[in-house]
């Protein structure tokens, strides 16, 4: 059986949060290649190919901008895996039988206490720095309630942008407890059927650059296939532990296919699965010193996610009007240091 140990899970979180944090900096630099996260734009793909054909040191930032958002499906996969291991496989699973309402409220409160610390701080920093955003009443209410994802145009209604993930996680916890919980689901065939149905739905019904696809991917429907894979992997993983050479082959093949499948809308929808496979393979290959570093980063990943919009707003002018990589370095250092403080604050208000 292929097991994801606690250290490996934390290392995967470390890789994912670094990808997300760096992506959310780079894609705000106007000259960077934009990502295909909520919609698929052939224009962005063509721009990436131009940068690859004429490489410079800025190519690193272009690649981060284009691919970094794929840290999100890694977190979704790990959330599914963690829920199954905690509520179905652990020795304490029998004692973790909360009612549906109690389960949802407990996780909602945990997400809210994480979100509110960063949101309150960000709003103050936003108005103390150039170009603050205009806040509208229902947008603020939607963010505080973590249901802005359901608004008609979440791309413009959620602020700070990365905080859409809190609404997604609320939906994931509700879906797991009401639908995927073992005593609610008579057969896991529904999971497999749902996986293919949801994947095909996005492919067949929506235009690549349509608002419907954007809304779909802001909500649980866009992440549900990866979540289902995480549930199935935790419940029915019967694979023997692979050799290092096999993991290396998986990592290389996944990387190649991630790049290749990102070029067309017909295959773009499969990329999140490959990201999760590749990330598992990579952490299985990490030398111990890198495992230790990334596991530590993973241990503060929640605080890094909460605070990185704040450090981005303050530091990004350095990259816009000066040295790109000096700004990036200062940004990641400041984000890690602020995350260490935020982690202590969030621990105090739980």
Short mmCIF file of N, CA, C and O in Angstrom, two decimals, residues 33-36 39-50 66 208-209 262-266 268:
data_model
loop_
_atom_site.label_atom_id
_atom_site.label_comp_id
_atom_site.label_asym_id
_atom_site.label_seq_id
_atom_site.Cartn_x
_atom_site.Cartn_y
_atom_site.Cartn_z
N UNK A 33 3.11 35.91 -18.22
CA UNK A 33 2.10 35.06 -18.85
C UNK A 33 1.02 34.75 -17.81
O UNK A 33 1.33 34.37 -16.68
N UNK A 34 -0.23 34.90 -18.19
CA UNK A 34 -1.34 34.64 -17.28
C UNK A 34 -1.73 33.16 -17.30
O UNK A 34 -1.51 32.46 -18.28
N UNK A 35 -2.32 32.72 -16.21
CA UNK A 35 -2.65 31.31 -16.02
C UNK A 35 -4.00 30.96 -16.64
O UNK A 35 -4.83 31.84 -16.88
N UNK A 36 -4.23 29.68 -16.86
CA UNK A 36 -5.55 29.15 -17.21
C UNK A 36 -6.08 28.40 -16.00
O UNK A 36 -6.00 27.18 -15.94
N UNK A 39 -10.64 29.59 -16.42
CA UNK A 39 -11.04 29.49 -17.83
C UNK A 39 -9.82 29.05 -18.63
O UNK A 39 -8.70 29.04 -18.12
N UNK A 40 -10.06 28.69 -19.89
CA UNK A 40 -8.95 28.28 -20.74
C UNK A 40 -8.82 29.26 -21.90
O UNK A 40 -9.73 29.40 -22.72
N UNK A 41 -7.67 29.95 -21.95
CA UNK A 41 -7.42 30.93 -23.00
C UNK A 41 -6.26 30.46 -23.87
O UNK A 41 -5.14 30.28 -23.39
N UNK A 42 -6.54 30.27 -25.15
CA UNK A 42 -5.47 29.90 -26.08
C UNK A 42 -4.43 31.01 -26.19
O UNK A 42 -3.25 30.74 -26.46
N UNK A 43 -4.86 32.23 -25.96
CA UNK A 43 -3.93 33.37 -25.99
C UNK A 43 -2.83 33.21 -24.95
O UNK A 43 -1.66 33.49 -25.21
N UNK A 44 -3.19 32.75 -23.75
CA UNK A 44 -2.19 32.54 -22.71
C UNK A 44 -1.22 31.42 -23.08
O UNK A 44 -0.02 31.51 -22.79
N UNK A 45 -1.74 30.38 -23.73
CA UNK A 45 -0.87 29.29 -24.17
C UNK A 45 0.11 29.77 -25.23
O UNK A 45 1.32 29.47 -25.17
N UNK A 46 -0.38 30.55 -26.18
CA UNK A 46 0.50 31.08 -27.24
C UNK A 46 1.58 31.97 -26.64
O UNK A 46 2.75 31.92 -27.05
N UNK A 47 1.20 32.76 -25.66
CA UNK A 47 2.17 33.64 -25.01
C UNK A 47 3.25 32.83 -24.30
O UNK A 47 4.44 33.17 -24.34
N UNK A 48 2.85 31.74 -23.64
CA UNK A 48 3.82 30.88 -22.98
C UNK A 48 4.80 30.29 -23.99
O UNK A 48 6.01 30.24 -23.73
N UNK A 49 4.29 29.86 -25.13
CA UNK A 49 5.15 29.26 -26.15
C UNK A 49 6.15 30.28 -26.69
O UNK A 49 7.30 29.95 -26.98
N UNK A 50 5.74 31.53 -26.80
CA UNK A 50 6.65 32.59 -27.25
C UNK A 50 7.77 32.78 -26.24
O UNK A 50 8.95 32.90 -26.62
N UNK A 66 2.13 30.86 -14.78
CA UNK A 66 1.24 30.01 -15.57
C UNK A 66 0.85 28.74 -14.84
O UNK A 66 -0.32 28.32 -14.90
N UNK A 208 -14.72 27.54 -23.38
CA UNK A 208 -13.43 27.64 -22.69
C UNK A 208 -13.21 28.96 -21.95
O UNK A 208 -12.58 28.98 -20.90
N UNK A 209 -13.74 30.06 -22.47
CA UNK A 209 -13.56 31.36 -21.83
C UNK A 209 -14.88 31.95 -21.34
O UNK A 209 -15.00 33.15 -21.16
N UNK A 262 -1.58 20.92 -20.87
CA UNK A 262 -1.97 22.31 -20.61
C UNK A 262 -2.14 23.12 -21.89
O UNK A 262 -2.60 24.27 -21.83
N UNK A 263 -1.80 22.54 -23.01
CA UNK A 263 -1.81 23.29 -24.27
C UNK A 263 -3.17 23.29 -24.95
O UNK A 263 -3.42 24.13 -25.82
N UNK A 264 -4.07 22.35 -24.58
CA UNK A 264 -5.37 22.25 -25.24
C UNK A 264 -6.49 22.13 -24.22
O UNK A 264 -6.35 21.47 -23.19
N UNK A 265 -7.62 22.72 -24.55
CA UNK A 265 -8.77 22.67 -23.66
C UNK A 265 -9.25 21.24 -23.44
O UNK A 265 -9.67 20.87 -22.34
N UNK A 266 -9.18 20.40 -24.48
CA UNK A 266 -9.67 19.02 -24.38
C UNK A 266 -8.91 18.20 -23.34
O UNK A 266 -9.46 17.26 -22.76
N UNK A 268 -6.79 19.88 -20.89
CA UNK A 268 -6.50 20.78 -19.75
C UNK A 268 -7.20 20.31 -18.48
O UNK A 268 -6.66 20.41 -17.38
#
